[in-house]
Short mmCIF file of C-alpha atoms and ligand atoms in Angstrom, two decimals:
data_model
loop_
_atom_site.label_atom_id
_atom_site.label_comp_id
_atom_site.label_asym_id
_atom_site.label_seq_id
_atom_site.Cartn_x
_atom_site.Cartn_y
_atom_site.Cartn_z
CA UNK A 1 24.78 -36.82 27.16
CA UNK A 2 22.36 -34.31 28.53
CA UNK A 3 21.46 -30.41 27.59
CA UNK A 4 21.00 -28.13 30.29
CA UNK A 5 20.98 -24.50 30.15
CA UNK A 6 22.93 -21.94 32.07
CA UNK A 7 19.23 -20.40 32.62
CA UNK A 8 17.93 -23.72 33.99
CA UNK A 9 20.82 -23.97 36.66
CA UNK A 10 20.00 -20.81 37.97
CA UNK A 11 21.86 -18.53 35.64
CA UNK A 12 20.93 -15.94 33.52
CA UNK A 13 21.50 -16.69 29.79
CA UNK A 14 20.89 -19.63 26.83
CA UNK A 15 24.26 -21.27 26.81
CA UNK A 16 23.95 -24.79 27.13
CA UNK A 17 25.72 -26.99 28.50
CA UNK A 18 26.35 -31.00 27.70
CA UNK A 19 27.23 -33.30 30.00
CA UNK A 20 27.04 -37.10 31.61
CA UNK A 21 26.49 -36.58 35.41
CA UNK A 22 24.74 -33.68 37.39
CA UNK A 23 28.10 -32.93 38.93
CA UNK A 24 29.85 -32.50 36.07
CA UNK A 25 26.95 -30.14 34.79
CA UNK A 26 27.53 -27.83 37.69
CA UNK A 27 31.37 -27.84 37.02
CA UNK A 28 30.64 -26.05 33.56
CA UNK A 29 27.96 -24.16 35.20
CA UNK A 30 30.20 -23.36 38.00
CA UNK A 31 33.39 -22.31 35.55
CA UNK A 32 30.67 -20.40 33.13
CA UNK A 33 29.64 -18.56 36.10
CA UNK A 34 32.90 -17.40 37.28
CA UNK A 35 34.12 -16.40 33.29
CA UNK A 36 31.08 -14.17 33.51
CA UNK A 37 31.62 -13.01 36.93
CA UNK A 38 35.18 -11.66 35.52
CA UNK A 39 33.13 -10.19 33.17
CA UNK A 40 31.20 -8.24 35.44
CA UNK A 41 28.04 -9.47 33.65
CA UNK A 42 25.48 -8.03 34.89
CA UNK A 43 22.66 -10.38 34.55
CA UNK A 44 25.13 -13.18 35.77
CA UNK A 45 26.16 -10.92 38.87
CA UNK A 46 22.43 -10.43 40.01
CA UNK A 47 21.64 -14.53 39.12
CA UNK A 48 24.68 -14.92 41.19
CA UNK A 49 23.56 -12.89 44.19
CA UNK A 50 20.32 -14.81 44.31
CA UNK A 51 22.21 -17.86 43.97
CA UNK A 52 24.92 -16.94 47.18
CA UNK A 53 20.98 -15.95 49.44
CA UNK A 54 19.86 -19.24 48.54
CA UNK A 55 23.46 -20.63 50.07
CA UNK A 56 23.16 -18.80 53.40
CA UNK A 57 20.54 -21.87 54.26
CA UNK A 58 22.19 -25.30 53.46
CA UNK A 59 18.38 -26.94 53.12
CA UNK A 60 17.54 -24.34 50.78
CA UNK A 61 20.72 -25.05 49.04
CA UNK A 62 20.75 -29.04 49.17
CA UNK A 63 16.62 -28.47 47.99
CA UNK A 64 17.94 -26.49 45.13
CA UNK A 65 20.67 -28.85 44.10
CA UNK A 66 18.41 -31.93 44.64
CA UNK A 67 15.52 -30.48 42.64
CA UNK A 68 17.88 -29.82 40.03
CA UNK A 69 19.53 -33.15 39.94
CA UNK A 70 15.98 -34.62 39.47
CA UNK A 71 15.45 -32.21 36.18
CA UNK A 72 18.88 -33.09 35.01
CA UNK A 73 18.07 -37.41 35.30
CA UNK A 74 14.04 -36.89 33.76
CA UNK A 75 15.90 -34.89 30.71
CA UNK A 76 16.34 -37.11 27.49
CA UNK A 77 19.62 -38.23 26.34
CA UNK A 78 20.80 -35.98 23.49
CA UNK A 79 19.87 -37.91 19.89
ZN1 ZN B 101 25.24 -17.86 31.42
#
């Protein structure tokens, strides 16, 4: 298991997440997001907005996702 925060996946707050795999990091990331987004959150709205001009370029995006990936497999395994 590995700790990532909502912050460090391009959120807005200190929730953390555990998880195996990168993808199934950015499946709680992805349901956090959208909890907040019902919300109407405001920090998570505006984190979100950067998030959706990032997506408008796919490199940008796959960069993002990639360089994140890479944080998520140097982290340490929980203790
Ligand atoms: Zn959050």
């Amino acid at each position: 298991m590995k700790t990532m925060t909502c912050k460090q996946l391009g959120g807005s707050c200190d929730k953390e997440f555990h998880a195996n795999t990168f993808e199934e990091m950015a499946e709680m990331n992805k349901k956090h997001g959208m909890e907040m987004f019902q919300k109407n959150d405001e920090p998570h709205l505006k984190a979100m907005n950067e998030m959706q001009e990032l997506m408008k370029s796919p490199n940008e995006m796959k960069e993002w996702f990639e360089n994140k990936k890479r944080e998520f497999n140097n982290l340490q395994e929980n203790k």
